[in-house]
Coordinates of C-alpha atoms and ligand atoms in Angstrom, one line a residue:
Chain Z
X1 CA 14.7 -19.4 32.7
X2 CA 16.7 -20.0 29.6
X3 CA 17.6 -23.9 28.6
X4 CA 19.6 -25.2 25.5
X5 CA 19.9 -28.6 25.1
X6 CA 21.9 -30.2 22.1
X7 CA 21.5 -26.5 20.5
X8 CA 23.4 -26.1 16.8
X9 CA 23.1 -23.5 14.4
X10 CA 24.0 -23.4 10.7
X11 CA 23.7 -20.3 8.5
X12 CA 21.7 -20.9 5.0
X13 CA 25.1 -20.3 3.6
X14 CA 26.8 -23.4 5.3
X15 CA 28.5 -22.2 8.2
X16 CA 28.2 -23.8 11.3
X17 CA 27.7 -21.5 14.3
X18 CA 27.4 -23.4 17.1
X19 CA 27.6 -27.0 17.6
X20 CA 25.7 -28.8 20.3
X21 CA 25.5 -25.8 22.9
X22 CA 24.4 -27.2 26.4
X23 CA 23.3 -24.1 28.5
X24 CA 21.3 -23.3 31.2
X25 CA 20.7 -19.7 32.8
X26 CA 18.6 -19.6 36.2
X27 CA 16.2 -17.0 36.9
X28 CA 18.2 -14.2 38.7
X29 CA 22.1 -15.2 36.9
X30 CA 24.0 -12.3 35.6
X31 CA 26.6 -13.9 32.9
X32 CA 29.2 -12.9 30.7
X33 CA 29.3 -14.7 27.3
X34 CA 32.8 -14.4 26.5
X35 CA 35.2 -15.8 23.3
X36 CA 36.8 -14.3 20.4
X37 CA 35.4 -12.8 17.2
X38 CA 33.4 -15.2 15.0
X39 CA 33.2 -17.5 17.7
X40 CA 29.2 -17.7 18.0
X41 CA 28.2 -15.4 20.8
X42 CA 26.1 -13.3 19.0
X43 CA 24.4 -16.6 17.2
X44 CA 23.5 -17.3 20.8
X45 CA 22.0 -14.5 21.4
X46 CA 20.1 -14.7 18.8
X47 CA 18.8 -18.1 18.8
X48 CA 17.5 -17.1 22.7
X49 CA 15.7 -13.7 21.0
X50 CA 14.1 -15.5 18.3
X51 CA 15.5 -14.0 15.1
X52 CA 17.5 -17.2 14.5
X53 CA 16.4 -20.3 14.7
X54 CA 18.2 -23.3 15.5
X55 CA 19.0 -26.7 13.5
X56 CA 17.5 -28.8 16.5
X57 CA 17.8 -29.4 19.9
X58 CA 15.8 -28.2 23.1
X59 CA 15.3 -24.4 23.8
X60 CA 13.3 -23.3 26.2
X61 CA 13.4 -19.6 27.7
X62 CA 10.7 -18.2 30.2
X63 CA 9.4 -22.0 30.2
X64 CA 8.3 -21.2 26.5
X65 CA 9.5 -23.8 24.0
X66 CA 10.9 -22.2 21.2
X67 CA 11.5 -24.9 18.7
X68 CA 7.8 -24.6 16.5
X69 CA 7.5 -21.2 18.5
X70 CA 5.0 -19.8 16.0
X71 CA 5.7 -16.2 14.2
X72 CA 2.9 -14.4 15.9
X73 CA 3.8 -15.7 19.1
X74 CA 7.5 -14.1 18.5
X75 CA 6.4 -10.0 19.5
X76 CA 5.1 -11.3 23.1
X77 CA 8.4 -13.7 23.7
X78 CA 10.2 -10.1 23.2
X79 CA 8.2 -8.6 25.7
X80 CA 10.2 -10.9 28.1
X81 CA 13.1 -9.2 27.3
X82 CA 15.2 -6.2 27.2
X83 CA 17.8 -5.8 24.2
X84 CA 20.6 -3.7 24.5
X85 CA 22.9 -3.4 21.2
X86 CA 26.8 -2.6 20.4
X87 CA 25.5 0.4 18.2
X88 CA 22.9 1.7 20.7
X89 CA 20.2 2.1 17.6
X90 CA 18.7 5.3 19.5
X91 CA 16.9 7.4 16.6
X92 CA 18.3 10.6 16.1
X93 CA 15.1 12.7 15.4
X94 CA 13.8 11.9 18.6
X95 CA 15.0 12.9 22.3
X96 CA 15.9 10.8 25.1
X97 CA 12.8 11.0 26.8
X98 CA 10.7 9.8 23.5
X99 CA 13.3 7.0 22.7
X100 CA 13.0 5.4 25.9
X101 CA 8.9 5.9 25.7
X102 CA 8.8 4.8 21.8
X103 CA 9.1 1.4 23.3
X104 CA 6.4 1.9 25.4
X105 CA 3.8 3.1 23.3
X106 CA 4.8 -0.1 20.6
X107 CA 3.5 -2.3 23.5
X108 CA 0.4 0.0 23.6
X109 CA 0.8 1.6 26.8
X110 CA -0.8 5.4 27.7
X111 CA 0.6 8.5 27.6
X112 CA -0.2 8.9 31.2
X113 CA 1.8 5.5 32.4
X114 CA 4.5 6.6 29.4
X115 CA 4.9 10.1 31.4
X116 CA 4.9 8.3 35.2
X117 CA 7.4 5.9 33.7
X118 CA 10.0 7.3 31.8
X119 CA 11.8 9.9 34.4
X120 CA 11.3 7.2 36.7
X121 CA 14.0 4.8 34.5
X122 CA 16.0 7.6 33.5
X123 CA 16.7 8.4 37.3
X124 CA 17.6 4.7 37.3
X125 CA 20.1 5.1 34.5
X126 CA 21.0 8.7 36.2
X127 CA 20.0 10.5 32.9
X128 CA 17.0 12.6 34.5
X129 CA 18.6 16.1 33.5
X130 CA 19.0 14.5 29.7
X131 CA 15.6 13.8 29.3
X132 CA 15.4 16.3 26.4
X133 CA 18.4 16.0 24.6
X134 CA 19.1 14.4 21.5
X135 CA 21.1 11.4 20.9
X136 CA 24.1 13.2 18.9
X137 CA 24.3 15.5 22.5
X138 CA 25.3 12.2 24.2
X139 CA 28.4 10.6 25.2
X140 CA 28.7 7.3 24.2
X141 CA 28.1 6.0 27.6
X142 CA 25.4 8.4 27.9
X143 CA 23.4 6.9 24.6
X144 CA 24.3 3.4 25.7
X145 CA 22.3 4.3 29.6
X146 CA 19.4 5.5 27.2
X147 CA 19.4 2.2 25.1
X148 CA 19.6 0.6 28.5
X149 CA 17.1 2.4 29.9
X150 CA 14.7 1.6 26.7
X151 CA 15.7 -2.3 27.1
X152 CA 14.6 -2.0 30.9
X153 CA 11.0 0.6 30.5
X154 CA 9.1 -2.5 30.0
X155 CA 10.0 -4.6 32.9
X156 CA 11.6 -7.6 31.1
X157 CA 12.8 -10.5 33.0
X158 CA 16.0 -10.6 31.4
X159 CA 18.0 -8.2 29.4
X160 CA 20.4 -9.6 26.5
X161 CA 23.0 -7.3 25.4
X162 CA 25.4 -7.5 22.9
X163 CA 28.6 -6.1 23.4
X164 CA 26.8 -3.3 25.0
X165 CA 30.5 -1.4 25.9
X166 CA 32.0 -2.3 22.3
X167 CA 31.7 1.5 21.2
X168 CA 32.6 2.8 24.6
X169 CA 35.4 4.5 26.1
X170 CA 36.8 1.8 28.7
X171 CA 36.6 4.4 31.7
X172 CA 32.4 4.0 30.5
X173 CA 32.5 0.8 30.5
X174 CA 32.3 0.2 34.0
X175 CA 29.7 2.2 34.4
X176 CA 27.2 0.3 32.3
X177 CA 28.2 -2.8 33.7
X178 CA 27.8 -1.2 36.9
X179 CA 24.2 -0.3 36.5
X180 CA 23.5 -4.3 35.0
X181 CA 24.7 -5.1 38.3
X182 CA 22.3 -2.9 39.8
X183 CA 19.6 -4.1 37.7
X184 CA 20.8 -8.0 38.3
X185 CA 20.4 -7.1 42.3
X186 CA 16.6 -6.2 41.5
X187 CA 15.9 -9.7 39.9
X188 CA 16.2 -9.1 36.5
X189 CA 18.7 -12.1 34.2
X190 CA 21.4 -10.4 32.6
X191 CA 23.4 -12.0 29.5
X192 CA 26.1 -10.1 28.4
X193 CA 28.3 -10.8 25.2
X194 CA 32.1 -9.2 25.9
X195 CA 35.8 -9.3 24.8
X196 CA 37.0 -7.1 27.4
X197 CA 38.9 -9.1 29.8
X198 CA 39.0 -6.0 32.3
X199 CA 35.2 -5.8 32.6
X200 CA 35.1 -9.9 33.1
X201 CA 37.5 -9.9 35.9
X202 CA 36.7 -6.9 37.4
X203 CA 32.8 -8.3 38.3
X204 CA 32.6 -11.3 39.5
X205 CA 29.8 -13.0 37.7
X206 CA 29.7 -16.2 35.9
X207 CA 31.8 -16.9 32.6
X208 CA 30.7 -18.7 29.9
X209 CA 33.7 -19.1 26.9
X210 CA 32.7 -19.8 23.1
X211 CA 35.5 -21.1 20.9
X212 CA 34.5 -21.6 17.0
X213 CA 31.1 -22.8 18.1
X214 CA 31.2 -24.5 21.0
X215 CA 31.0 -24.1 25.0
X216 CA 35.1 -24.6 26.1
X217 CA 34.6 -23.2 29.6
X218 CA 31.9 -22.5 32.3
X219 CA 32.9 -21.0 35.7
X220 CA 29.4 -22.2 37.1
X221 CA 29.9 -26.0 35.8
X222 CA 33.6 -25.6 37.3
X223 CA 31.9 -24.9 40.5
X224 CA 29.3 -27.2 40.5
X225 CA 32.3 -29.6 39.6
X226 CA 34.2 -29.0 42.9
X227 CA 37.1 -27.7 41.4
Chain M
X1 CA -7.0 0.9 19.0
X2 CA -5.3 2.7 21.4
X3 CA -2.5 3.9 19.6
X4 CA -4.3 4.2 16.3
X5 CA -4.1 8.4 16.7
X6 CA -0.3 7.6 16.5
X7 CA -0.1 5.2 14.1
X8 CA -2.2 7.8 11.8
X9 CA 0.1 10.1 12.4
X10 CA 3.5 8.4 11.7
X11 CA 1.7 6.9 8.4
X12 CA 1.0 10.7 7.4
X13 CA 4.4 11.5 8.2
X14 CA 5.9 8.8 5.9
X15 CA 4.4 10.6 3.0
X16 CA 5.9 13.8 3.6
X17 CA 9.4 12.4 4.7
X18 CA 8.9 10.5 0.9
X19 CA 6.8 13.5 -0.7
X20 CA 9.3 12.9 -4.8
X21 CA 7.8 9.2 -4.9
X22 CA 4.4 9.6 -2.5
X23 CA 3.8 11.8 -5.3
X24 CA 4.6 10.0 -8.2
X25 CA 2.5 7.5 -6.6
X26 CA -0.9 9.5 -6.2
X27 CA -0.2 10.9 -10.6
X28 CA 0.5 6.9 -11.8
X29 CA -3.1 6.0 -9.7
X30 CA -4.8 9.3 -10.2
X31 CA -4.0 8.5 -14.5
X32 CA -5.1 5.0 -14.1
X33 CA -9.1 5.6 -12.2
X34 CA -9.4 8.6 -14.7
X35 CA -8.8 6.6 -17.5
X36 CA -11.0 3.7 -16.4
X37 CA -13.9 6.4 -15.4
X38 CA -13.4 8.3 -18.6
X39 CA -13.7 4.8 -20.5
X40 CA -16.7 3.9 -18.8
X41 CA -18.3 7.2 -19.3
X42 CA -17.5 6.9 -23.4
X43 CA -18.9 3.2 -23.5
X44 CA -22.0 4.7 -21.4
X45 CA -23.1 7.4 -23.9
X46 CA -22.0 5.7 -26.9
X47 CA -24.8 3.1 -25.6
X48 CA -27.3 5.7 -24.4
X49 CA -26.7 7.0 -27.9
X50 CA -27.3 3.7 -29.2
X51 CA -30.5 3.6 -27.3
X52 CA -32.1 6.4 -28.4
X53 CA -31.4 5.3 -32.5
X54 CA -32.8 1.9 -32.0
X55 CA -35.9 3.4 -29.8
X56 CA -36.3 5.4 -33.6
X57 CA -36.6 1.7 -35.3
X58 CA -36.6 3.1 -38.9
X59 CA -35.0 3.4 -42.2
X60 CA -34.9 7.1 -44.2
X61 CA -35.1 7.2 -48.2
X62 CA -34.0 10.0 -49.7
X63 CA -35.1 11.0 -52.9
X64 CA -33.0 13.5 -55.2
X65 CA -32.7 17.1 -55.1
X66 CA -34.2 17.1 -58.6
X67 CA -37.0 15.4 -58.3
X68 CA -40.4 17.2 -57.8
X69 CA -42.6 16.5 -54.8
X70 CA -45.1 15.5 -56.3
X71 CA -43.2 12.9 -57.9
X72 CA -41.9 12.1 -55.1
X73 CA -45.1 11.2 -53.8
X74 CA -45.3 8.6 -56.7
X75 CA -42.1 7.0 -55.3
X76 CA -44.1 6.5 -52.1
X77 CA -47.0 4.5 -54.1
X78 CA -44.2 2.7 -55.6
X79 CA -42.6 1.7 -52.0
X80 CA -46.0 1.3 -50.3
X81 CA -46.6 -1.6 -52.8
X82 CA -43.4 -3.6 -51.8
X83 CA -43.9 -6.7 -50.0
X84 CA -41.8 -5.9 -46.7
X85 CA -42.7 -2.5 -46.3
X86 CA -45.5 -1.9 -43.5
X87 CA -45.1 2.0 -43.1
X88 CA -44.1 4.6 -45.6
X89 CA -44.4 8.1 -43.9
X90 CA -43.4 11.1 -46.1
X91 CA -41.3 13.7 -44.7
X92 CA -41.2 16.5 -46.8
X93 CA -37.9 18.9 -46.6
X94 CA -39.6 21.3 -44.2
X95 CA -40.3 18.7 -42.2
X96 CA -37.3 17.7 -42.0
X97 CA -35.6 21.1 -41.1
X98 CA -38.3 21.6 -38.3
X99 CA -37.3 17.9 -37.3
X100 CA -33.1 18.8 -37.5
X101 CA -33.9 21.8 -35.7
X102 CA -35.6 20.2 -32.2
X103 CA -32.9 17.6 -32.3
X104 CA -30.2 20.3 -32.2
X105 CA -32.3 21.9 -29.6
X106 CA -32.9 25.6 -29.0
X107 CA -29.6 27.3 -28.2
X108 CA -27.8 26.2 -31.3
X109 CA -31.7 27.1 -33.6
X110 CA -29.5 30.1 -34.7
X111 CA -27.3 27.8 -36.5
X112 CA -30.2 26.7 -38.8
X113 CA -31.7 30.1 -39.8
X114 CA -31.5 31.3 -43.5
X115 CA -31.6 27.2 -43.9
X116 CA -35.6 27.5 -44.6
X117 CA -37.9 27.6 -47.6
X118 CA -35.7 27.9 -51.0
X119 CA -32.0 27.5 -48.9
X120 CA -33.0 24.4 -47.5
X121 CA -30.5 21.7 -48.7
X122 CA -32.4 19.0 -46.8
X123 CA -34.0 16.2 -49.9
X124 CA -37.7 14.9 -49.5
X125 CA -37.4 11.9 -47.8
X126 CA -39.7 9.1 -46.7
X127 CA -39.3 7.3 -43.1
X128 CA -40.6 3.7 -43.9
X129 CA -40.3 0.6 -41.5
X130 CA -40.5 -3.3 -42.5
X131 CA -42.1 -6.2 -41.5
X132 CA -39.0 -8.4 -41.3
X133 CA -35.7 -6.7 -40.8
X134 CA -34.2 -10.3 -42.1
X135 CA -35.2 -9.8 -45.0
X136 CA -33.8 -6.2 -45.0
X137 CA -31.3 -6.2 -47.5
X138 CA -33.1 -7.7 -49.9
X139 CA -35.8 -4.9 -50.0
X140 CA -33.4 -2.1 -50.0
X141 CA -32.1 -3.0 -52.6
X142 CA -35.6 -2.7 -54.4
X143 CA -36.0 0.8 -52.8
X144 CA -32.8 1.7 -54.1
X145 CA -34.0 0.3 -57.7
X146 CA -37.1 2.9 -58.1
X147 CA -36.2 5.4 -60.4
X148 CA -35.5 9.0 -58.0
X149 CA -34.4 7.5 -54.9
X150 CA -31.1 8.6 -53.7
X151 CA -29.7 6.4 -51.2
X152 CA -31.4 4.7 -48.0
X153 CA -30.1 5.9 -44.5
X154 CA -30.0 3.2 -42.3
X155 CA -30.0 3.7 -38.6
X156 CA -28.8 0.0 -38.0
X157 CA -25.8 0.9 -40.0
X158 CA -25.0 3.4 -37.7
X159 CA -25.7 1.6 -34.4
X160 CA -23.1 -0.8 -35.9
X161 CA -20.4 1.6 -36.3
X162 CA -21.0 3.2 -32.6
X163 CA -21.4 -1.0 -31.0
X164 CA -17.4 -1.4 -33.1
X165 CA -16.2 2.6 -31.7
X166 CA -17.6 0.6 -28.3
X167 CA -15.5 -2.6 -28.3
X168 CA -12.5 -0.4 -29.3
X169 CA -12.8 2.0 -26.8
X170 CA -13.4 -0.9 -25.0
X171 CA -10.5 -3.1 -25.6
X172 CA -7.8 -0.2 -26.1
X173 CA -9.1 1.0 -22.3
X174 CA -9.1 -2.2 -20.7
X175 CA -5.5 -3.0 -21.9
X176 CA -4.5 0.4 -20.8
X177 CA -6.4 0.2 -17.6
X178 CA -4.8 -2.7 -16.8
X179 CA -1.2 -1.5 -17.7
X180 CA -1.7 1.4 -15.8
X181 CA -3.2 -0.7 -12.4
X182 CA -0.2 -2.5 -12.6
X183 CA 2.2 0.5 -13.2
X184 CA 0.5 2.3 -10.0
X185 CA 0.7 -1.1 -7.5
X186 CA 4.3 -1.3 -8.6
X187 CA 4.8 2.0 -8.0
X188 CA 2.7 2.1 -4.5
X189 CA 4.7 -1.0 -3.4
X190 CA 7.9 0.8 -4.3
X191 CA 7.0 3.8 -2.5
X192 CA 6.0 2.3 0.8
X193 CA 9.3 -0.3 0.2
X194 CA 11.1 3.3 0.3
X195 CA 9.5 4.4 3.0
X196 CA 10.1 1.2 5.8
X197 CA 13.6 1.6 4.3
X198 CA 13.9 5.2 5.5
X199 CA 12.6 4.0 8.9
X200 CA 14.6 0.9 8.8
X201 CA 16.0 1.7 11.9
X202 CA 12.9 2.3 13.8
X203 CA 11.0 -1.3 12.5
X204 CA 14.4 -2.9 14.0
X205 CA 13.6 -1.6 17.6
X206 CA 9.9 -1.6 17.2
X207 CA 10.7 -5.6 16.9
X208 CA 13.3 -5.6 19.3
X209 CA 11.1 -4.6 22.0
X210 CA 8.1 -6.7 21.0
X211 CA 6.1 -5.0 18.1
X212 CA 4.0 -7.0 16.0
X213 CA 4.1 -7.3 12.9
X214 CA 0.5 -6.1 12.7
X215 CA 1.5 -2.9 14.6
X216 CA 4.4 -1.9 12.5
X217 CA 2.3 -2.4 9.4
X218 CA -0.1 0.0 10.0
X219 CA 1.5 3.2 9.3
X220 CA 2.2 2.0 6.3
X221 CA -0.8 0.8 5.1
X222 CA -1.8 4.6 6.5
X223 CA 0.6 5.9 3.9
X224 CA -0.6 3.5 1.2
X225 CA -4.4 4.2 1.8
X226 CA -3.8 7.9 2.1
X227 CA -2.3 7.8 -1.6
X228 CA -5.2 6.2 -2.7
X229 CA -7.4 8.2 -1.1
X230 CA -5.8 11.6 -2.7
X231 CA -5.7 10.2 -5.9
X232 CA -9.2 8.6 -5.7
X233 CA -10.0 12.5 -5.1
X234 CA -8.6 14.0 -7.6
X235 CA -9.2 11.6 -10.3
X236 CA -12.8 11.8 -9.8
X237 CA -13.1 15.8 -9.3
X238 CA -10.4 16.1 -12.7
X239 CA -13.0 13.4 -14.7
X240 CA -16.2 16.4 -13.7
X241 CA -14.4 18.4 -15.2
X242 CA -12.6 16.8 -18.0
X243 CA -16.1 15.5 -19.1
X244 CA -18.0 18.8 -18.7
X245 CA -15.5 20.8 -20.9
X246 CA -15.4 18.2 -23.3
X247 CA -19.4 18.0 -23.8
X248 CA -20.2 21.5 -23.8
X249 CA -17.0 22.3 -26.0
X250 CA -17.9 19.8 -28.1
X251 CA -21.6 20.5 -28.5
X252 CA -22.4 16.9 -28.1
X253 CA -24.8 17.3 -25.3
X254 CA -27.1 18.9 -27.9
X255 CA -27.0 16.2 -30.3
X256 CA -28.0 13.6 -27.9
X257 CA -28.9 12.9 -23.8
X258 CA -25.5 12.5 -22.6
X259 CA -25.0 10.5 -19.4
X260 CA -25.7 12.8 -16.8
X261 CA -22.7 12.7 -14.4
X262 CA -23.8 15.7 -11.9
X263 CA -26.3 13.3 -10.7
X264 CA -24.2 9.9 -9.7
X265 CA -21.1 12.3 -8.4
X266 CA -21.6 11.0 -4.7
X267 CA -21.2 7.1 -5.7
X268 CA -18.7 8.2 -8.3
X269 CA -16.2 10.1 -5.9
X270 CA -16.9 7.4 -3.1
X271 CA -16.2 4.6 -5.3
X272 CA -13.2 6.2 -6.9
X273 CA -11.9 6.4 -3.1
X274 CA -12.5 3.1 -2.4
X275 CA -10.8 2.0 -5.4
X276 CA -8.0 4.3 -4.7
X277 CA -7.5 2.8 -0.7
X278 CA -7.9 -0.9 -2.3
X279 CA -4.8 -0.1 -4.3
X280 CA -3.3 1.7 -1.9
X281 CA -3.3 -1.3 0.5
X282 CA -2.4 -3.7 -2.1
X283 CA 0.4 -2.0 -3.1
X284 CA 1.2 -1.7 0.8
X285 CA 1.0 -5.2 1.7
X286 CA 3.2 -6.5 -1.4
X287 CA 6.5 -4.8 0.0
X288 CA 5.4 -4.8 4.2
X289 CA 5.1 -8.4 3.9
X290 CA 8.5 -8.6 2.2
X291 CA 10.1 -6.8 4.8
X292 CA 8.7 -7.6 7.8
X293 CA 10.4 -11.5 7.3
X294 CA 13.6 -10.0 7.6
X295 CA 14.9 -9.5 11.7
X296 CA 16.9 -8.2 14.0
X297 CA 20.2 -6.3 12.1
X298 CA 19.2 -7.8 8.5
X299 CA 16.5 -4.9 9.0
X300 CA 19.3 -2.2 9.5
X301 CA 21.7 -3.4 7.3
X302 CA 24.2 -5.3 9.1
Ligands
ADP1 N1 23.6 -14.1 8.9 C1 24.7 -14.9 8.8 N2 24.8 -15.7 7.7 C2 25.9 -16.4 7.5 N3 26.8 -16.6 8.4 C3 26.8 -15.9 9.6 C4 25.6 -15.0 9.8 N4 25.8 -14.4 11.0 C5 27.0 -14.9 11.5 N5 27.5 -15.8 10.6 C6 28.8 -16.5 10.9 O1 28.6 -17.3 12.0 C7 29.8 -17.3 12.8 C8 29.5 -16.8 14.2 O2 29.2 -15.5 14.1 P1 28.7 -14.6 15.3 O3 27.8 -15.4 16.1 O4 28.3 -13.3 14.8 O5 30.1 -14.5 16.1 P2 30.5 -13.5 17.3 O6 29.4 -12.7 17.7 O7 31.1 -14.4 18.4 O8 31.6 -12.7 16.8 C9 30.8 -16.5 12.0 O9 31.6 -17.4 11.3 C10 30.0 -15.6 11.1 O10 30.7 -15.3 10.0
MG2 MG1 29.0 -10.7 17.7

């Protein structure tokens, strides 16, 4: 599902991201990117969405090949995927219901598969008596189940989050991480970018450290290891 | 397009979220067609104008107040016999004031009363054409020589003056025109730039999820097309009026045919429009292009 082979990164300005990151996600994996601040995670992240691209290597996600993937080509490589980010970017002039469908009518679907849709996702998220509220009436776990439930409307194969319980209480926390489970359970790839230690051990998923650019540790390598 | 109802929309909707600058916008445009329509229009009747004194091909003598008519007929003899001359045509003063009086036509006849018979200040004249114009000023100068003449009016002389009014109105319009296309693309681009900033956050999740680029343009281009549209409106319906006031006010429609401007209004609004959405667009797809390079939090700000 996603593959990076021999993967660096350095920033126009000189600094090296990532150095030769060896990765490889199978269709299905739900797995925590983990590592201090500065450390690269989010350069992964976005070297797998497209709005960085990398020095050289191999990167292939959804079989696509993503060194010389051309710029038009970039909107339907998105389409694969659901992003969830730290700072929810929900728009405040618009209600739950019409943040979650705004991504659906960018994709050019109908009102009438928009309106069969949406309360069906916000159940998923358990924000079907929300439907009408703004943003600023949220909890931050609330807005963060709407920006999940926008990442999820249009049935990506894998959702990439960022930190997605960075601007939540901790108590939340679980709770998003929770419903990624849920969402993991019905196929769908999760990559998840965290420093909360609690959340990590709490769910047993796979573990993928980042220290100053660079892959230190892999629970799934350690297993296929033997160790 | 499926969603093009809702692209319309949200493009409509950037110009009133922006109204100070969408504004601004549609009055830099709106100066620049009426000032290219307005030059036009002058270059247009100075050349009709033109038209209509070359189409009357011939050269006026005037002979003194003082002199008697029937000398004056001698001064004819004397001009028949030059070499060049081909036609010498006497117009006596009456002539002349029945002449002055169909050009000014009816409605401003009124002006001319008490002018006749003894108050008539109009001289005896004589409406002569040569055989070679080449040789023109050569000749004059022989007409100029018989004793009595006063002076020669020469048309050519002023078909000269309105070809150099032309070029000026010409040049001094184009350089504006062009100042002011450039003013009003600078300012269209600046507005739209304005306008995907205010909705900076939306563009960041319309690409998140998968937008293209052609997509999120759209409203924009809406906005930018919509400006010109506006101010291709209004420049053309101010220019009707504008030209109206300022050939009735002025009198100059009885002087001389002016351009008649009621009659190519259809083409004249249509292509002010077009113009109008041309810029518009341009001025869209200078900063949208710009912008839409930049991803993920770059577009937000962080
Ligand atoms: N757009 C950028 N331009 C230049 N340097 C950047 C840019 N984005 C991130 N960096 C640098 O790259 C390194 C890794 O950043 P990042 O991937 O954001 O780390 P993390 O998400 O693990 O905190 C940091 O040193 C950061 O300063
Ligand atoms: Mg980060």
């Amino acid at each position: 599902m996603i593959e990076l082979k021999h993967i660096s990164k350095t920033y126009p300005n000189g600094t090296h991201a990532l150095y030769d990151i060896n990765l490889k996600v199978d269709k299905g994996e739900f797995v925590f990117i983990v590592g201090s601040s500065g450390a690269g995670k989010s350069t992964l992240l976005k070297l797998i969405t497209c709005e960085e691209r990398p020095d050289g290597g191999e990167l292939t996600v959804n079989g696509q090949n993503l060194i010389g993937i051309k710029r038009h080509e970039v909107p339907y490589l998105r389409r694969t995927m659901g992003m969830v980010f730290q700072d929810f970017r929900l728009i405040a002039t618009m209600t739950v219901f019409e943040n979650v469908a705004f991504a659906m009518h960018i994709v050019g679907d109908s009102r009438r598969e928009i309106n069969k849709r949406v309360p069906y996702i916000l159940g998923l998220v358990n924000l079907q008596d929300k439907a009408k509220c703004y943003p600023a009436e949220l909890s931050g776990g609330e807005q963060q189940r709407v920006g999940l439930a926008r990442a999820l409307v249009n049935n990506p194969d894998m959702i990439i989050a960022d930190e997605p319980t960075g601007n939540i209480d901790p108590a939340l926390s679980f709770e998003i991480v929770d419903l990624l489970s849920e969402i993991n359970l019905r196929g769908t790839t999760i990559l998840m970018v965290t420093h909360e230690h609690s959340l990590v051990k709490h769910f047993q998923k796979r573990i993928v450290e980042i220290h100053a650019g660079r892959i230190v540790a892999d629970t799934k390598e350690l297993g296929a290891a033997g160790i | 397009m499926k969603n093009f109802g809702y692209l319309l929309k949200e493009g409509i909707k950037n110009i009133w979220t922006n109204r100070t600058m969408s504004l601004a916008s549609v009055a830099v445009l709106m100066s620049c067609l009426l000032m290219t329509g307005a030059a036009v229009l002058f270059s247009w009747n100075i050349k009709s104008a033109m038209g209509m004194v070359e189409g009357n091909n011939s050269i006026k003598v005037y002979i003194k107040q003082d002199v008697p008519s029937l000398k004056a007929i001698q001064i004819g003899d004397q001009i028949r016999k030059l070499d060049n001359v081909s036609t010498c045509e006497f117009v006596s003063k009456d002539d002349g004031m029945k002449q002055m009086k169909q050009m000014v036509g009816e409605q401003n006849a009124g002006l001319l009363d008490g002018l006749e018979g003894d108050n008539n200040w109009l001289p005896n004249a004589f409406r002569i054409s040569m055989k070679d114009l080449s040789k023109y000023k050569e000749t004059a100068s022989k007409i100029t020589a018989i004793e009595g003449v006063d002076k020669i009016y020469d048309y050519q002389a002023l078909a000269d003056k309105l070809t150099h009014i032309d070029q000026i109105v010409g040049n001094v319009g184009l350089v504006i025109v062009i100042a002011l296309s450039l003013v009003s693309l600078f300012i269209i681009a600046n507005t739209i730039r304005v306008a995907m900033y205010s909705r900076r956050l939306e563009i960041s999740i319309m690409k998140s999820v998968g937008a293209t680029n052609g997509f999120i343009r759209v409203p924009f281009l809406v906005e930018g097309m919509s400006i010109g549209v506006v101010a291709g409106a209004i420049a053309a319906g101010l220019l009707h009026l504008l030209y109206y006031y300022v050939v009735s006010s002025q009198g100059i429609s009885s002087v001389f045919n002016v351009v008649n401007l009621n009659a190519i209004m259809v083409p004249v609004v249509v292509l002010f429009i077009l113009v109008g959405m041309l810029f518009g667009a341009l001025g869209g797809i200078i900063s949208i292009g710009r912008y839409l390079k930049k991803e993920g939090g770059a577009i937000v700000g962080w």
